Each structure stands twice: as C-alpha cells, then as structure tokens.
Amino acid sequence: MKQSASEPDFYTHFQIGPMRVAVRSIMPQATEDLSHLYQDFRMPDLAADEIDPQTTIRVDALPWKSKLPWRKRFAVHGDGKELFTCLRSNEILPYMEWAVNWRIIARGESFLQLHAATLEKNGAGLILAGGSGSGKSTLACGLMSRDWRYLCDEFALIDPLTHQLRAFPKALCVKEGSFPVVKKMGLPLWQRQHYAKAFKGRVAYVRPNVRSREVMDQPCTIRRIIFPRYVAASRPLLTPMARSEAAIELARMSFNRQSFGRRAINILSEICRHADCYRLESGDLGASCELIESIMPRQASVAA
Amino acid sequence: MPQLSTDSYPLTSPWVLEEALLPCPSQRSDVSLQILDDEALLFDSATGGTFRLNRTALIVWEGCQPTRTYSDLVDDVCNEYEIDRATASDHVQQMVAMLANNGLLNP
C-alpha cells in the first residue's frame, strides 16, 4: 500500500471484546468519531510496525488513487486489502466499521458466528437473529436502554467448546428510520454529521453502555433465541418456535458454519436444546422490549 | 403428513412406489442426526445440506436400517398414529422419496 504524506503515522487502537482493532484515516474526523464511540475501549496508539497482524485487525481509510477526479475519492482497507471505495467523507466511518465487521468474519474462525444481535440480562444470554432490516439493532438499543448488558448488534460469537456467547460490543449502527425511537428511549445518537452507508442510507451510532465494557470478557449462556421481524405500526407478537426450526434458521444465519462442518449443527442443536425459541413480530419498540423481558428467566445460572 | 425442510435443495414430487416391490432403504452412514424435542435435524456431511424432519419423518428415518423391511416402516407409522395402513404407506413413500431425492439414503 503506497503511503501518502498526509496519512497519520499512528493507529488509534481499541480492544473490543476478544478482538484488537487498529484504525487510521486520511480524514481525521473519522478517527476522532471512532475514538468517541469507543472511548471506553481505547488502548495506547500504535505505530504501523507495532501492530501484530496475528492479534489485531488493521483498518485504513486512504485516498483512492484514480485518474478520474470525479470518481471515488477514498478507499477503506482491511488488513491491507482494499475492501470499499467511497466518494464522500461521511461514508468513511461506516465503511471503516463495515471493514472491521468483514475482518472479524474472516478472522474470528475460533467462534461459530451468526448474524445476530446479542445481549444479556441476569446472566441469561439472548440472541436476536436476523438479517439486515429485521430490527435487531433497534431492539438491542431498546434493551440496552433498559439496563441490559449489550454484547453485539451484528454477530453472535459462540464459543464452540462451551457454547457460550462472547461479547464484541461494537457501536450500534442505527438506520434513519429508527432515529426517533432510539432518541425516545433516551440513548444519545452520535451524528456529528449524517453518515451514509451504501444500501442502508443514513445511519447513526450509539455508544455501548459502560456495563458492556466493564464485563466484556465475561461469557454468558444462551437462554433465549428470538427471530425478530419489524412490522411498522403493529402490536408486538411473540410466537413459540420449534427448536429444530430455530436450529436450522440459525444455521442459515451462520457466517462460517462451513468451516465447522457437522460440528456447527451439533453446536446449534445443543444451544437450541437449552434455550426457548420464538419468532417476534416487533412494532412499537418499548412494547417489544417489555414483551422480550416477560419471557426472560428471572434468575439464570451463569455456568454453562 | 411427513415433512422434510431443506435449506439447500428444492423438494421434488414424491415417486409413486409400490410397497411390495420396495427394498428397505437404508440411511447413509455419513448423515448425522440431532433430535430436538420430537423433531430432528439431519446433516449431510458430503454436501453440507441440513434438513429438518417432523415427527413422522423422524420415525421413517429412524426405521431406515438395512435389517428392516419397507413394511416395517409402515408398521412404525401405524403404531405411532391412528391412521389406516394405506395412508401410512403413502406417508412412508413420500418420505422415502424425499430422503432419496436429497441423497440421504444409500442407493
């Protein structure tokens, strides 16, 4: 990667759950914003030659070298590979965050990974499994505002030996349609400028709560699995689901089940055996959160 | 009705089979089973395909052993549900066809 004179010398460095992330950007504001979002996760800055590629995900936002000046201006690299290009500076942070996500999928091989938001209450882990647009990040925001421990809004990282959830408490990415309800829940949206993220449109970020940082190394046992689907202006509805159906849905939502082979189905079956599984038609955020809380165990065993 | 859901193959029409002519189908040894409540998942390690079996389908799958006969499968279903033998035979035929079409049984 060719170095530019204006590229910062040092990487801003974070420890987020089991992952270390080092970022730098040609646009200082993107790095400053990430520093704000992850201020509780900051580690000492690193020079490029201090980064251990075995343990640290490296993300660079650099100028994109194009002969056509009206074309894309920025390129976001993950671990030295160009992953995204973008035109506007307000796209850099979302793409850097996306690059981190992609690299976690590629490098987090020791975990069985699902497309899901994960949270914990009273020692009981909750998986909100669903694709983009299912409302899992908004639900995670709502539950976090109700003093849940937030683990992640994009990945369920499952330890294949203990079948417990590990936290990766990244900043929550909220789409424009959810801005009013998230603000209503009392969570501050970080919108120094309006970020834009490809097909998702305008997005904003919510900082993980302090509790998520304090106990991010503590795994938790999965007790409830919910497949949410957002239906505007509907009354929330929870429907119990067969465990076999839940297990096969989770398999579909796994990013890396191929690398686990038969073990993936064994792990997911075992998780579903010990969890209650539901479909959720979510509408009003507050009512949806209340409904979820009503099915959580009052006091759960932390042990696997 | 037996049901087998799949995340990797479309379901195809069942074959029309004559019970008396059928040899007993047998499970492929590299297909693993996970029982969840009264349903189950099958995982085909050769293709990576995952299949969901309902209760009836699970009874048929568990009966697919080389030591048993096709009539035994029909008996298994009749013993589980209060249905006539013809209906049970239809269900078994459909299920065996679906399992075979998805490559889960020995040829």
CSV table of C-alpha atoms in Angstrom, one decimal:
chain,number,residue,atom,x,y,z
A,1,MET,CA,0.0,0.0,0.0
A,2,LYS,CA,1.6,3.3,-1.1
A,3,GLN,CA,1.9,5.7,1.8
A,4,SER,CA,0.7,9.3,1.4
A,5,ALA,CA,2.4,12.2,3.1
A,6,SER,CA,-0.9,13.1,4.8
A,7,GLU,CA,-1.6,9.7,6.2
A,8,PRO,CA,-1.3,9.7,10.0
A,9,ASP,CA,1.7,8.0,11.5
A,10,PHE,CA,-0.1,6.3,14.3
A,11,TYR,CA,-3.0,3.9,14.5
A,12,THR,CA,-5.8,4.5,17.0
A,13,HIS,CA,-6.1,1.2,18.9
A,14,PHE,CA,-9.1,-0.4,20.6
A,15,GLN,CA,-9.7,-3.7,22.5
A,16,ILE,CA,-13.3,-4.7,21.7
A,17,GLY,CA,-14.2,-8.0,23.3
A,18,PRO,CA,-11.7,-10.7,22.1
A,19,MET,CA,-10.6,-8.5,19.2
A,20,ARG,CA,-8.0,-5.8,18.9
A,21,VAL,CA,-8.7,-3.2,16.2
A,22,ALA,CA,-6.2,-0.5,14.9
A,23,VAL,CA,-7.6,2.2,12.7
A,24,ARG,CA,-6.3,5.3,10.9
A,25,SER,CA,-7.9,7.6,8.4
A,26,ILE,CA,-6.9,10.2,6.0
A,27,MET,CA,-9.9,12.2,7.3
A,28,PRO,CA,-9.1,12.9,11.0
A,29,GLN,CA,-12.8,13.3,11.8
A,30,ALA,CA,-13.5,9.6,11.1
A,31,THR,CA,-10.8,8.5,13.6
A,32,GLU,CA,-12.0,11.1,16.2
A,33,ASP,CA,-15.5,9.9,15.9
A,34,LEU,CA,-14.4,6.3,16.3
A,35,SER,CA,-12.4,7.4,19.4
A,36,HIS,CA,-15.5,9.0,20.8
A,37,LEU,CA,-17.7,5.9,20.1
A,38,TYR,CA,-15.1,3.6,21.6
A,39,GLN,CA,-13.6,5.9,24.3
A,40,ASP,CA,-14.0,3.2,26.9
A,41,PHE,CA,-12.1,0.7,24.7
A,42,ARG,CA,-9.1,2.8,23.9
A,43,MET,CA,-5.6,1.3,24.1
A,44,PRO,CA,-2.3,3.2,23.6
A,45,ASP,CA,-1.8,4.3,20.0
A,46,LEU,CA,0.4,2.1,17.8
A,47,ALA,CA,2.9,2.8,15.0
A,48,ALA,CA,2.4,0.6,12.0
A,49,ASP,CA,5.4,-1.6,12.8
A,50,GLU,CA,4.0,-2.2,16.3
A,51,ILE,CA,0.8,-3.8,15.1
A,52,ASP,CA,0.8,-7.6,15.5
A,53,PRO,CA,-1.2,-8.9,12.4
A,54,GLN,CA,-1.9,-12.1,14.3
A,55,THR,CA,-3.9,-10.4,17.0
A,56,THR,CA,-5.0,-7.1,15.6
A,57,ILE,CA,-7.4,-6.1,12.8
A,58,ARG,CA,-6.0,-3.2,10.9
A,59,VAL,CA,-8.3,-0.8,9.0
A,60,ASP,CA,-7.0,2.1,6.9
A,61,ALA,CA,-9.0,4.8,5.2
A,62,LEU,CA,-6.8,6.2,2.5
A,63,PRO,CA,-7.0,8.3,-0.6
A,64,TRP,CA,-8.1,6.3,-3.6
A,65,LYS,CA,-5.8,6.8,-6.5
A,66,SER,CA,-7.9,7.5,-9.6
A,67,LYS,CA,-7.1,9.2,-12.8
A,68,LEU,CA,-10.7,10.4,-13.0
A,69,PRO,CA,-11.1,13.1,-10.4
A,70,TRP,CA,-14.9,12.8,-10.2
A,71,ARG,CA,-14.7,9.1,-9.3
A,72,LYS,CA,-14.4,7.7,-5.8
A,73,ARG,CA,-12.0,9.6,-3.5
A,74,PHE,CA,-11.5,7.2,-0.6
A,75,ALA,CA,-10.6,3.6,-0.2
A,76,VAL,CA,-11.1,1.6,3.0
A,77,HIS,CA,-8.7,-1.3,3.5
A,78,GLY,CA,-8.9,-4.2,6.0
A,79,ASP,CA,-5.7,-5.9,6.9
A,80,GLY,CA,-4.0,-4.4,3.8
A,81,LYS,CA,-6.7,-5.3,1.3
A,82,GLU,CA,-8.9,-2.7,-0.4
A,83,LEU,CA,-12.5,-3.6,0.7
A,84,PHE,CA,-14.5,-0.5,-0.2
A,85,THR,CA,-14.3,2.8,-2.1
A,86,CYS,CA,-16.4,5.8,-1.5
A,87,LEU,CA,-16.9,9.3,-2.7
A,88,ARG,CA,-17.9,11.3,0.4
A,89,SER,CA,-16.1,11.8,3.6
A,90,ASN,CA,-19.3,11.0,5.6
A,91,GLU,CA,-19.1,7.5,4.2
A,92,ILE,CA,-15.7,6.8,5.6
A,93,LEU,CA,-16.7,5.9,9.2
A,94,PRO,CA,-19.5,3.5,8.2
A,95,TYR,CA,-17.2,1.8,5.7
A,96,MET,CA,-14.4,1.5,8.3
A,97,GLU,CA,-16.9,-0.1,10.7
A,98,TRP,CA,-18.0,-2.4,8.0
A,99,ALA,CA,-14.4,-3.3,7.2
A,100,VAL,CA,-13.9,-4.2,10.9
A,101,ASN,CA,-17.0,-6.5,10.6
A,102,TRP,CA,-15.8,-8.1,7.5
A,103,ARG,CA,-12.4,-8.8,9.0
A,104,ILE,CA,-14.0,-10.3,12.1
A,105,ILE,CA,-16.0,-12.7,10.0
A,106,ALA,CA,-12.8,-13.6,8.1
A,107,ARG,CA,-10.6,-13.9,11.2
A,108,GLY,CA,-12.9,-14.9,14.0
A,109,GLU,CA,-12.6,-18.5,13.0
A,110,SER,CA,-12.4,-19.8,16.5
A,111,PHE,CA,-16.0,-18.8,17.1
A,112,LEU,CA,-19.2,-20.0,15.4
A,113,GLN,CA,-20.6,-16.8,14.1
A,114,LEU,CA,-24.2,-15.9,13.5
A,115,HIS,CA,-25.8,-12.8,12.0
A,116,ALA,CA,-27.5,-11.7,15.2
A,117,ALA,CA,-27.6,-9.1,18.0
A,118,THR,CA,-26.7,-10.5,21.4
A,119,LEU,CA,-27.5,-9.2,24.9
A,120,GLU,CA,-27.6,-10.5,28.5
A,121,LYS,CA,-29.8,-9.9,31.5
A,122,ASN,CA,-29.3,-11.6,34.9
A,123,GLY,CA,-26.8,-14.0,33.4
A,124,ALA,CA,-29.1,-15.1,30.7
A,125,GLY,CA,-28.0,-14.6,27.1
A,126,LEU,CA,-30.4,-13.6,24.4
A,127,ILE,CA,-29.8,-14.0,20.6
A,128,LEU,CA,-31.8,-11.8,18.3
A,129,ALA,CA,-31.1,-13.5,15.0
A,130,GLY,CA,-31.9,-11.8,11.7
A,131,GLY,CA,-30.7,-10.3,8.6
A,132,SER,CA,-30.4,-6.6,7.7
A,133,GLY,CA,-33.7,-4.8,8.3
A,134,SER,CA,-35.1,-7.2,10.8
A,135,GLY,CA,-34.8,-4.6,13.5
A,136,LYS,CA,-32.2,-6.4,15.7
A,137,SER,CA,-30.0,-3.3,16.2
A,138,THR,CA,-33.0,-1.2,17.2
A,139,LEU,CA,-34.2,-3.8,19.6
A,140,ALA,CA,-30.7,-4.1,21.0
A,141,CYS,CA,-30.8,-0.3,21.6
A,142,GLY,CA,-34.1,-0.5,23.3
A,143,LEU,CA,-32.9,-3.3,25.6
A,144,MET,CA,-29.6,-1.6,26.4
A,145,SER,CA,-31.6,1.5,27.5
A,146,ARG,CA,-33.4,-0.8,29.9
A,147,ASP,CA,-30.1,-1.8,31.6
A,148,TRP,CA,-29.4,-4.9,29.6
A,149,ARG,CA,-25.8,-5.8,29.0
A,150,TYR,CA,-25.1,-5.3,25.4
A,151,LEU,CA,-22.8,-7.8,23.6
A,152,CYS,CA,-23.1,-7.0,19.9
A,153,ASP,CA,-25.6,-5.8,17.3
A,154,GLU,CA,-24.1,-7.8,14.3
A,155,PHE,CA,-22.6,-11.0,15.4
A,156,ALA,CA,-23.3,-13.8,17.8
A,157,LEU,CA,-19.8,-15.1,18.7
A,158,ILE,CA,-20.3,-18.6,20.0
A,159,ASP,CA,-17.5,-20.5,21.8
A,160,PRO,CA,-17.6,-23.9,20.1
A,161,LEU,CA,-16.4,-25.6,23.3
A,162,THR,CA,-18.7,-24.0,25.9
A,163,HIS,CA,-21.5,-22.9,23.6
A,164,GLN,CA,-21.5,-19.6,25.4
A,165,LEU,CA,-21.7,-16.1,23.9
A,166,ARG,CA,-18.7,-13.8,23.8
A,167,ALA,CA,-19.1,-10.1,23.6
A,168,PHE,CA,-18.0,-7.9,20.8
A,169,PRO,CA,-19.6,-4.6,22.0
A,170,LYS,CA,-19.2,-2.6,18.8
A,171,ALA,CA,-21.0,0.7,18.5
A,172,LEU,CA,-24.6,0.1,17.5
A,173,CYS,CA,-25.4,1.1,13.9
A,174,VAL,CA,-28.9,2.5,13.6
A,175,LYS,CA,-30.7,3.3,10.4
A,176,GLU,CA,-32.5,6.6,9.8
A,177,GLY,CA,-36.0,5.1,10.3
A,178,SER,CA,-35.1,4.2,13.9
A,179,PHE,CA,-33.6,7.6,14.9
A,180,PRO,CA,-36.8,8.9,16.6
A,181,VAL,CA,-37.5,5.8,18.6
A,182,VAL,CA,-33.9,5.4,19.7
A,183,LYS,CA,-33.9,9.1,20.9
A,184,LYS,CA,-37.2,8.4,22.6
A,185,MET,CA,-35.5,5.6,24.6
A,186,GLY,CA,-33.0,8.2,25.9
A,187,LEU,CA,-30.0,6.9,24.1
A,188,PRO,CA,-27.8,9.6,22.5
A,189,LEU,CA,-27.3,9.1,18.8
A,190,TRP,CA,-23.8,10.1,17.6
A,191,GLN,CA,-24.5,12.2,14.5
A,192,ARG,CA,-21.8,14.8,14.2
A,193,GLN,CA,-22.6,14.5,10.6
A,194,HIS,CA,-25.0,12.3,8.8
A,195,TYR,CA,-23.2,9.1,7.9
A,196,ALA,CA,-24.2,7.3,4.8
A,197,LYS,CA,-23.8,3.5,4.4
A,198,ALA,CA,-24.4,2.1,0.9
A,199,PHE,CA,-27.8,0.5,0.7
A,200,LYS,CA,-28.6,1.3,4.3
A,201,GLY,CA,-28.9,5.0,3.6
A,202,ARG,CA,-28.3,7.4,6.5
A,203,VAL,CA,-27.1,5.8,9.7
A,204,ALA,CA,-26.0,7.0,13.2
A,205,TYR,CA,-24.2,5.3,16.0
A,206,VAL,CA,-24.9,4.6,19.7
A,207,ARG,CA,-22.1,4.0,22.1
A,208,PRO,CA,-22.1,0.7,24.0
A,209,ASN,CA,-23.1,1.3,27.6
A,210,VAL,CA,-20.5,1.2,30.4
A,211,ARG,CA,-21.6,-2.1,31.7
A,212,SER,CA,-20.9,-3.7,28.3
A,213,ARG,CA,-17.3,-2.5,28.6
A,214,GLU,CA,-16.9,-3.5,32.2
A,215,VAL,CA,-17.7,-7.1,31.8
A,216,MET,CA,-17.0,-7.7,28.1
A,217,ASP,CA,-14.7,-10.6,28.9
A,218,GLN,CA,-17.4,-12.5,30.7
A,219,PRO,CA,-19.2,-15.1,28.6
A,220,CYS,CA,-22.8,-15.9,29.1
A,221,THR,CA,-25.1,-18.9,28.5
A,222,ILE,CA,-27.8,-18.6,25.8
A,223,ARG,CA,-31.3,-19.0,27.3
A,224,ARG,CA,-33.5,-17.3,24.7
A,225,ILE,CA,-33.4,-17.2,20.9
A,226,ILE,CA,-35.6,-14.8,19.1
A,227,PHE,CA,-36.1,-14.2,15.3
A,228,PRO,CA,-37.4,-10.7,15.0
A,229,ARG,CA,-39.2,-9.1,12.1
A,230,TYR,CA,-40.1,-5.5,12.1
A,231,VAL,CA,-43.7,-4.7,11.1
A,232,ALA,CA,-44.4,-1.0,11.2
A,233,ALA,CA,-47.3,0.1,13.5
A,234,SER,CA,-48.0,-3.4,14.6
A,235,ARG,CA,-48.6,-4.7,18.1
A,236,PRO,CA,-45.6,-6.9,19.1
A,237,LEU,CA,-46.3,-10.6,19.0
A,238,LEU,CA,-44.1,-13.4,20.2
A,239,THR,CA,-44.8,-16.9,18.9
A,240,PRO,CA,-43.0,-20.0,20.3
A,241,MET,CA,-41.0,-21.9,17.7
A,242,ALA,CA,-39.9,-25.5,17.4
A,243,ARG,CA,-36.3,-26.0,18.4
A,244,SER,CA,-35.5,-27.8,15.2
A,245,GLU,CA,-36.8,-24.9,13.2
A,246,ALA,CA,-34.8,-22.5,15.2
A,247,ALA,CA,-31.6,-24.6,14.8
A,248,ILE,CA,-32.0,-24.7,11.0
A,249,GLU,CA,-32.7,-20.9,10.9
A,250,LEU,CA,-29.6,-20.3,13.0
A,251,ALA,CA,-27.6,-22.5,10.6
A,252,ARG,CA,-28.8,-20.3,7.7
A,253,MET,CA,-27.6,-17.2,9.5
A,254,SER,CA,-24.2,-18.5,10.3
A,255,PHE,CA,-21.3,-16.8,8.6
A,256,ASN,CA,-18.9,-19.6,8.9
A,257,ARG,CA,-20.7,-22.9,9.5
A,258,GLN,CA,-18.9,-24.5,6.5
A,259,SER,CA,-15.7,-24.3,8.4
A,260,PHE,CA,-17.2,-26.1,11.3
A,261,GLY,CA,-18.9,-28.8,9.2
A,262,ARG,CA,-21.0,-31.3,11.1
A,263,ARG,CA,-19.9,-29.6,14.4
A,264,ALA,CA,-21.9,-26.5,13.5
A,265,ILE,CA,-25.2,-28.4,13.5
A,266,ASN,CA,-24.2,-30.2,16.7
A,267,ILE,CA,-23.4,-26.9,18.4
A,268,LEU,CA,-26.6,-25.1,17.2
A,269,SER,CA,-28.7,-28.1,18.2
A,270,GLU,CA,-27.2,-28.1,21.6
A,271,ILE,CA,-27.8,-24.4,22.1
A,272,CYS,CA,-31.4,-24.7,21.0
A,273,ARG,CA,-31.9,-27.7,23.3
A,274,HIS,CA,-31.2,-25.4,26.3
A,275,ALA,CA,-32.9,-22.2,25.0
A,276,ASP,CA,-36.5,-21.2,24.4
A,277,CYS,CA,-37.0,-20.1,20.8
A,278,TYR,CA,-39.5,-17.6,19.4
A,279,ARG,CA,-40.5,-15.5,16.4
A,280,LEU,CA,-41.1,-11.9,17.2
A,281,GLU,CA,-43.2,-9.5,15.1
A,282,SER,CA,-41.9,-6.3,16.6
A,283,GLY,CA,-43.6,-3.0,16.2
A,284,ASP,CA,-43.5,-0.4,19.0
A,285,LEU,CA,-40.0,-0.6,20.5
A,286,GLY,CA,-41.0,-0.1,24.1
A,287,ALA,CA,-43.7,-2.7,24.0
A,288,SER,CA,-41.4,-5.1,22.1
A,289,CYS,CA,-38.8,-4.8,24.8
A,290,GLU,CA,-41.4,-5.4,27.5
A,291,LEU,CA,-42.5,-8.5,25.7
A,292,ILE,CA,-39.0,-9.8,25.5
A,293,GLU,CA,-38.4,-9.1,29.2
A,294,SER,CA,-41.5,-11.0,30.1
A,295,ILE,CA,-40.1,-14.3,28.7
A,296,MET,CA,-36.6,-14.0,30.1
A,297,PRO,CA,-35.7,-16.1,33.1
A,298,ARG,CA,-35.9,-14.2,36.4
A,299,GLN,CA,-32.5,-15.5,37.5
A,300,ALA,CA,-30.3,-17.6,35.3
A,301,SER,CA,-27.3,-19.8,36.1
A,302,VAL,CA,-24.2,-18.2,34.6
A,303,ALA,CA,-22.5,-21.6,34.4
A,304,ALA,CA,-22.7,-23.5,31.2
B,1,MET,CA,-48.0,-35.5,6.5
B,2,PRO,CA,-44.3,-36.1,6.8
B,3,GLN,CA,-42.3,-33.0,6.2
B,4,LEU,CA,-38.6,-32.6,5.4
B,5,SER,CA,-37.5,-29.0,5.1
B,6,THR,CA,-34.2,-28.2,3.5
B,7,ASP,CA,-32.0,-25.1,3.2
B,8,SER,CA,-30.2,-26.4,0.2
B,9,TYR,CA,-32.4,-28.3,-2.1
B,10,PRO,CA,-35.9,-27.8,-3.5
B,11,LEU,CA,-38.3,-30.5,-2.6
B,12,THR,CA,-39.4,-32.6,-5.5
B,13,SER,CA,-42.5,-34.6,-6.2
B,14,PRO,CA,-42.5,-38.0,-4.5
B,15,TRP,CA,-42.2,-41.1,-6.5
B,16,VAL,CA,-45.1,-43.4,-6.7
B,17,LEU,CA,-43.8,-46.6,-5.2
B,18,GLU,CA,-45.3,-50.0,-4.7
B,19,GLU,CA,-44.8,-51.1,-1.1
B,20,ALA,CA,-44.4,-54.7,-2.0
B,21,LEU,CA,-41.6,-54.0,-4.6
B,22,LEU,CA,-39.5,-51.8,-2.4
B,23,PRO,CA,-36.3,-52.9,-0.8
B,24,CYS,CA,-35.8,-51.4,2.6
B,25,PRO,CA,-34.0,-48.1,2.2
B,26,SER,CA,-31.0,-47.5,4.5
B,27,GLN,CA,-29.5,-44.4,5.9
B,28,ARG,CA,-26.2,-43.1,4.6
B,29,SER,CA,-23.7,-43.6,7.4
B,30,ASP,CA,-22.2,-40.1,7.0
B,31,VAL,CA,-25.5,-38.3,7.6
B,32,SER,CA,-25.8,-37.2,11.2
B,33,LEU,CA,-28.9,-36.9,13.3
B,34,GLN,CA,-29.7,-34.4,16.0
B,35,ILE,CA,-33.0,-34.9,17.8
B,36,LEU,CA,-34.7,-31.8,19.2
B,37,ASP,CA,-37.9,-32.4,21.2
B,38,ASP,CA,-40.0,-34.6,18.8
B,39,GLU,CA,-38.4,-33.3,15.7
B,40,ALA,CA,-34.9,-33.6,14.3
B,41,LEU,CA,-32.2,-32.3,12.0
B,42,LEU,CA,-30.2,-34.2,9.5
B,43,PHE,CA,-26.8,-33.0,8.4
B,44,ASP,CA,-25.2,-34.4,5.2
B,45,SER,CA,-21.5,-34.0,5.6
B,46,ALA,CA,-20.9,-34.7,1.9
B,47,THR,CA,-22.9,-31.7,0.7
B,48,GLY,CA,-23.2,-29.5,3.8
B,49,GLY,CA,-27.0,-29.7,3.5
B,50,THR,CA,-29.2,-29.5,6.6
B,51,PHE,CA,-32.7,-30.9,6.7
B,52,ARG,CA,-35.5,-30.7,9.2
B,53,LEU,CA,-37.6,-33.7,10.0
B,54,ASN,CA,-41.0,-33.6,11.7
B,55,ARG,CA,-42.2,-36.4,13.9
B,56,THR,CA,-43.4,-38.6,11.1
B,57,ALA,CA,-40.3,-38.1,9.0
B,58,LEU,CA,-38.2,-38.9,12.0
B,59,ILE,CA,-40.0,-42.2,12.6
B,60,VAL,CA,-39.3,-43.1,8.9
B,61,TRP,CA,-35.7,-42.0,9.1
B,62,GLU,CA,-35.0,-44.0,12.2
B,63,GLY,CA,-36.6,-47.0,10.6
B,64,CYS,CA,-34.4,-46.9,7.5
B,65,GLN,CA,-32.0,-49.7,8.6
B,66,PRO,CA,-30.6,-52.5,6.5
B,67,THR,CA,-32.1,-55.1,8.8
B,68,ARG,CA,-35.6,-53.9,8.4
B,69,THR,CA,-38.2,-54.1,5.7
B,70,TYR,CA,-40.3,-51.5,4.0
B,71,SER,CA,-43.4,-52.9,5.6
B,72,ASP,CA,-41.7,-52.3,9.0
B,73,LEU,CA,-41.6,-48.6,8.2
B,74,VAL,CA,-45.3,-48.6,7.5
B,75,ASP,CA,-45.9,-50.5,10.8
B,76,ASP,CA,-43.8,-47.9,12.7
B,77,VAL,CA,-46.0,-45.1,11.4
B,78,CYS,CA,-49.2,-47.1,12.1
B,79,ASN,CA,-48.1,-47.7,15.6
B,80,GLU,CA,-47.4,-44.0,16.2
B,81,TYR,CA,-50.6,-42.6,14.7
B,82,GLU,CA,-54.2,-43.9,14.5
B,83,ILE,CA,-54.2,-44.0,10.7
B,84,ASP,CA,-55.0,-46.7,8.2
B,85,ARG,CA,-52.3,-48.7,6.6
B,86,ALA,CA,-52.8,-47.2,3.1
B,87,THR,CA,-52.4,-43.7,4.5
B,88,ALA,CA,-49.3,-44.7,6.4
B,89,SER,CA,-47.9,-46.3,3.3
B,90,ASP,CA,-48.5,-43.1,1.4
B,91,HIS,CA,-46.6,-41.1,4.0
B,92,VAL,CA,-43.7,-43.5,4.1
B,93,GLN,CA,-43.5,-43.5,0.3
B,94,GLN,CA,-43.4,-39.7,0.2
B,95,MET,CA,-40.8,-39.5,2.9
B,96,VAL,CA,-38.5,-42.2,1.5
B,97,ALA,CA,-38.7,-40.4,-1.9
B,98,MET,CA,-37.8,-37.1,-0.4
B,99,LEU,CA,-34.9,-38.7,1.5
B,100,ALA,CA,-33.7,-40.5,-1.6
B,101,ASN,CA,-34.1,-37.4,-3.8
B,102,ASN,CA,-31.9,-35.5,-1.4
B,103,GLY,CA,-29.3,-38.2,-1.4
B,104,LEU,CA,-29.7,-39.1,2.2
B,105,LEU,CA,-30.2,-42.8,1.6
B,106,ASN,CA,-27.9,-45.5,0.2
B,107,PRO,CA,-28.7,-46.1,-3.4
